[in-house]
PDB file of C-alpha atoms in Angstrom:
ATOM      1  CA  GLU H   1       9.365   0.692  -4.829  1.00 90.00           C
ATOM      2  CA  VAL H   2       8.763   1.058  -8.451  1.00 92.00           C
ATOM      3  CA  GLN H   3      10.606  -1.342 -10.828  1.00 95.00           C
ATOM      4  CA  LEU H   4      10.938  -0.889 -14.530  1.00 96.00           C
ATOM      5  CA  GLN H   5      12.066  -3.366 -17.080  1.00 96.00           C
ATOM      6  CA  ALA H   6      12.778  -2.079 -20.612  1.00 97.00           C
ATOM      7  CA  SER H   7      13.222  -4.688 -23.450  1.00 97.00           C
ATOM      8  CA  GLY H   8      12.949  -4.943 -27.293  1.00 98.00           C
ATOM      9  CA  GLY H   9      16.284  -3.309 -28.425  1.00 97.00           C
ATOM     10  CA  GLY H  10      18.308  -4.823 -31.071  1.00 98.00           C
ATOM     11  CA  LEU H  11      20.089  -4.183 -34.360  1.00 98.00           C
ATOM     12  CA  VAL H  12      17.995  -2.851 -37.244  1.00 98.00           C
ATOM     13  CA  GLN H  13      18.822  -1.385 -40.566  1.00 98.00           C
ATOM     14  CA  ALA H  14      18.007   2.141 -41.277  1.00 98.00           C
ATOM     15  CA  GLY H  15      14.322   2.514 -42.208  1.00 98.00           C
ATOM     16  CA  GLY H  16      13.363  -0.283 -40.200  1.00 98.00           C
ATOM     17  CA  SER H  17      11.306  -0.586 -37.116  1.00 98.00           C
ATOM     18  CA  LEU H  18      11.524  -1.756 -33.448  1.00 98.00           C
ATOM     19  CA  ARG H  19       9.160  -1.916 -30.674  1.00 98.00           C
ATOM     20  CA  LEU H  20      10.349  -1.316 -27.096  1.00 98.00           C
ATOM     21  CA  SER H  21       8.385  -2.392 -23.996  1.00 98.00           C
ATOM     22  CA  CYS H  22       8.565  -1.110 -20.453  1.00 97.00           C
ATOM     23  CA  SER H  23       6.993  -3.247 -17.754  1.00 96.00           C
ATOM     24  CA  ALA H  24       6.360  -1.523 -14.586  1.00 92.00           C
ATOM     25  CA  SER H  25       5.408  -2.800 -11.194  1.00 91.00           C
ATOM     26  CA  GLY H  26       5.435  -1.616  -7.437  1.00 90.00           C
ATOM     27  CA  PHE H  27       3.624   1.584  -8.061  1.00 81.00           C
ATOM     28  CA  THR H  28       0.966   2.574  -5.472  1.00 76.00           C
ATOM     29  CA  PHE H  29      -1.146   5.055  -7.567  1.00 73.00           C
ATOM     30  CA  ASP H  30      -2.954   4.741 -10.768  1.00 79.00           C
ATOM     31  CA  GLU H  31      -1.725   8.250 -11.871  1.00 86.00           C
ATOM     32  CA  TYR H  32       1.616   8.339 -13.222  1.00 91.00           C
ATOM     33  CA  VAL H  33       3.760   9.065 -16.236  1.00 95.00           C
ATOM     34  CA  ILE H  34       6.167   6.731 -18.147  1.00 96.00           C
ATOM     35  CA  GLY H  35       8.791   8.419 -20.259  1.00 97.00           C
ATOM     36  CA  TRP H  36      11.355   6.955 -22.704  1.00 98.00           C
ATOM     37  CA  PHE H  37      14.830   8.653 -22.791  1.00 98.00           C
ATOM     38  CA  ARG H  38      17.865   7.709 -24.669  1.00 98.00           C
ATOM     39  CA  GLN H  39      21.557   8.280 -24.353  1.00 98.00           C
ATOM     40  CA  ALA H  40      23.966   7.993 -27.385  1.00 97.00           C
ATOM     41  CA  PRO H  41      27.619   7.505 -26.797  1.00 92.00           C
ATOM     42  CA  GLY H  42      29.310  10.836 -25.818  1.00 94.00           C
ATOM     43  CA  LYS H  43      25.951  12.557 -25.539  1.00 96.00           C
ATOM     44  CA  GLU H  44      23.563  13.593 -22.785  1.00 96.00           C
ATOM     45  CA  ARG H  45      20.503  11.661 -22.075  1.00 96.00           C
ATOM     46  CA  GLU H  46      17.658  13.133 -23.957  1.00 97.00           C
ATOM     47  CA  GLY H  47      13.712  12.726 -23.491  1.00 97.00           C
ATOM     48  CA  VAL H  48      12.147  10.774 -26.394  1.00 98.00           C
ATOM     49  CA  SER H  49       8.511  10.331 -25.524  1.00 98.00           C
ATOM     50  CA  SER H  50       6.267  10.121 -22.535  1.00 97.00           C
ATOM     51  CA  ILE H  51       2.696   9.071 -21.738  1.00 96.00           C
ATOM     52  CA  SER H  52       0.436   9.974 -18.896  1.00 95.00           C
ATOM     53  CA  ILE H  53      -1.395   6.943 -17.783  1.00 91.00           C
ATOM     54  CA  SER H  54      -4.090   8.873 -15.865  1.00 88.00           C
ATOM     55  CA  ASP H  55      -5.240  11.101 -18.911  1.00 90.00           C
ATOM     56  CA  GLY H  56      -3.479   9.486 -21.955  1.00 92.00           C
ATOM     57  CA  THR H  57      -1.454  12.740 -22.755  1.00 95.00           C
ATOM     58  CA  THR H  58       1.569  12.088 -25.037  1.00 97.00           C
ATOM     59  CA  VAL H  59       4.664  14.060 -25.759  1.00 97.00           C
ATOM     60  CA  TYR H  60       7.457  13.558 -28.372  1.00 98.00           C
ATOM     61  CA  ALA H  61      10.623  14.909 -28.971  1.00 97.00           C
ATOM     62  CA  ASP H  62      10.798  16.977 -32.164  1.00 97.00           C
ATOM     63  CA  SER H  63      13.331  14.414 -33.452  1.00 97.00           C
ATOM     64  CA  VAL H  64      11.088  11.425 -33.325  1.00 98.00           C
ATOM     65  CA  LYS H  65       7.674  13.085 -34.191  1.00 98.00           C
ATOM     66  CA  GLY H  66       5.847  11.218 -36.808  1.00 97.00           C
ATOM     67  CA  ARG H  67       8.116   8.133 -36.648  1.00 98.00           C
ATOM     68  CA  PHE H  68       7.711   7.080 -32.979  1.00 98.00           C
ATOM     69  CA  THR H  69       4.405   6.210 -31.277  1.00 98.00           C
ATOM     70  CA  ILE H  70       4.085   5.709 -27.571  1.00 98.00           C
ATOM     71  CA  SER H  71       1.031   3.566 -26.110  1.00 97.00           C
ATOM     72  CA  SER H  72       0.212   1.843 -22.948  1.00 95.00           C
ATOM     73  CA  ASP H  73      -1.568  -1.439 -22.033  1.00 92.00           C
ATOM     74  CA  ASN H  74      -2.759  -0.432 -18.582  1.00 87.00           C
ATOM     75  CA  ALA H  75      -3.985  -3.882 -17.713  1.00 87.00           C
ATOM     76  CA  LYS H  76      -0.366  -5.178 -18.193  1.00 88.00           C
ATOM     77  CA  ALA H  77       1.058  -2.078 -16.807  1.00 90.00           C
ATOM     78  CA  THR H  78       3.290  -1.974 -19.905  1.00 95.00           C
ATOM     79  CA  VAL H  79       4.208   1.001 -22.080  1.00 96.00           C
ATOM     80  CA  TYR H  80       5.359   0.563 -25.695  1.00 98.00           C
ATOM     81  CA  LEU H  81       7.518   2.691 -27.909  1.00 98.00           C
ATOM     82  CA  GLN H  82       6.932   1.781 -31.483  1.00 98.00           C
ATOM     83  CA  MET H  83       9.931   3.022 -33.515  1.00 98.00           C
ATOM     84  CA  SER H  84       9.504   3.377 -37.315  1.00 98.00           C
ATOM     85  CA  ARG H  85      11.730   4.795 -40.079  1.00 98.00           C
ATOM     86  CA  LEU H  86      14.570   4.459 -37.849  1.00 98.00           C
ATOM     87  CA  LYS H  87      17.801   6.436 -38.590  1.00 98.00           C
ATOM     88  CA  PRO H  88      21.429   5.843 -37.571  1.00 97.00           C
ATOM     89  CA  GLU H  89      21.123   8.817 -35.276  1.00 97.00           C
ATOM     90  CA  ASP H  90      18.539   6.800 -33.289  1.00 98.00           C
ATOM     91  CA  THR H  91      21.277   4.691 -32.073  1.00 98.00           C
ATOM     92  CA  ALA H  92      21.357   4.925 -28.334  1.00 98.00           C
ATOM     93  CA  VAL H  93      20.704   3.055 -25.199  1.00 98.00           C
ATOM     94  CA  TYR H  94      16.892   3.570 -24.386  1.00 98.00           C
ATOM     95  CA  TYR H  95      15.611   3.918 -20.895  1.00 98.00           C
ATOM     96  CA  CYS H  96      12.213   4.059 -19.373  1.00 97.00           C
ATOM     97  CA  ALA H  97      11.332   6.107 -16.283  1.00 97.00           C
ATOM     98  CA  HIS H  98       8.473   6.587 -13.818  1.00 96.00           C
ATOM     99  CA  SER H  99       7.172   9.622 -12.244  1.00 94.00           C
ATOM    100  CA  TYR H 100       3.892  10.312 -10.049  1.00 92.00           C
ATOM    101  CA  GLY H 101       4.061  14.011 -11.248  1.00 87.00           C
ATOM    102  CA  SER H 102       1.875  15.736 -13.502  1.00 86.00           C
ATOM    103  CA  GLY H 103       2.154  18.531 -15.994  1.00 86.00           C
ATOM    104  CA  ALA H 104       2.889  17.855 -19.732  1.00 85.00           C
ATOM    105  CA  PRO H 105       5.728  20.583 -20.210  1.00 87.00           C
ATOM    106  CA  PHE H 106       7.916  18.439 -17.788  1.00 90.00           C
ATOM    107  CA  TYR H 107       7.416  15.111 -19.534  1.00 92.00           C
ATOM    108  CA  LEU H 108      10.607  15.178 -21.358  1.00 94.00           C
ATOM    109  CA  LEU H 109      12.780  16.206 -18.609  1.00 94.00           C
ATOM    110  CA  ASP H 110      14.901  13.574 -16.885  1.00 92.00           C
ATOM    111  CA  SER H 111      14.701  15.410 -13.487  1.00 94.00           C
ATOM    112  CA  PHE H 112      10.733  14.907 -13.540  1.00 95.00           C
ATOM    113  CA  PHE H 113      11.173  11.212 -13.229  1.00 96.00           C
ATOM    114  CA  THR H 114      12.090   9.288  -9.976  1.00 95.00           C
ATOM    115  CA  SER H 115      12.372   5.781 -11.036  1.00 95.00           C
ATOM    116  CA  TRP H 116      14.539   4.291 -13.874  1.00 97.00           C
ATOM    117  CA  GLY H 117      14.858   1.068 -15.590  1.00 94.00           C
ATOM    118  CA  GLN H 118      18.001  -0.654 -17.094  1.00 94.00           C
ATOM    119  CA  GLY H 119      18.601   0.471 -20.539  1.00 95.00           C
ATOM    120  CA  THR H 120      18.025  -1.606 -23.764  1.00 98.00           C
ATOM    121  CA  LEU H 121      20.451  -1.010 -26.761  1.00 98.00           C
ATOM    122  CA  VAL H 122      19.151   0.194 -30.061  1.00 98.00           C
ATOM    123  CA  THR H 123      21.378   0.034 -32.952  1.00 98.00           C
ATOM    124  CA  VAL H 124      20.510   1.433 -36.400  1.00 98.00           C
ATOM    125  CA  SER H 125      22.858   0.555 -39.205  1.00 97.00           C
ATOM    126  CA  SER H 126      23.244   2.612 -42.210  1.00 93.00           C
TER     127      SER H 126
END
């Protein structure tokens, strides 16, 4: 059973930075995708960024391109989301998710992922 642990959320002023971590365990294959999603109050969950551990492909939502960077430390089975130039509209609960699937066009779709971690709250003050 895949287990995911997201951490690193907190309160930050607009323009600041945070780094989220997603530690994964329990997977049986080395080829998988880790995605970051977020859900703001009253809004639907949206895909933020994903990375394929097998080939390093990364995808970003347009709203975070140029500000967020996803990376992985395969030895630690941990995926990071470095968030810079944060805006109040980035405020949300951030979740990481796991999939054994493939196909970059699907990497920001929550239906593509089968295992989810608990969320970590990011609050950006103006």
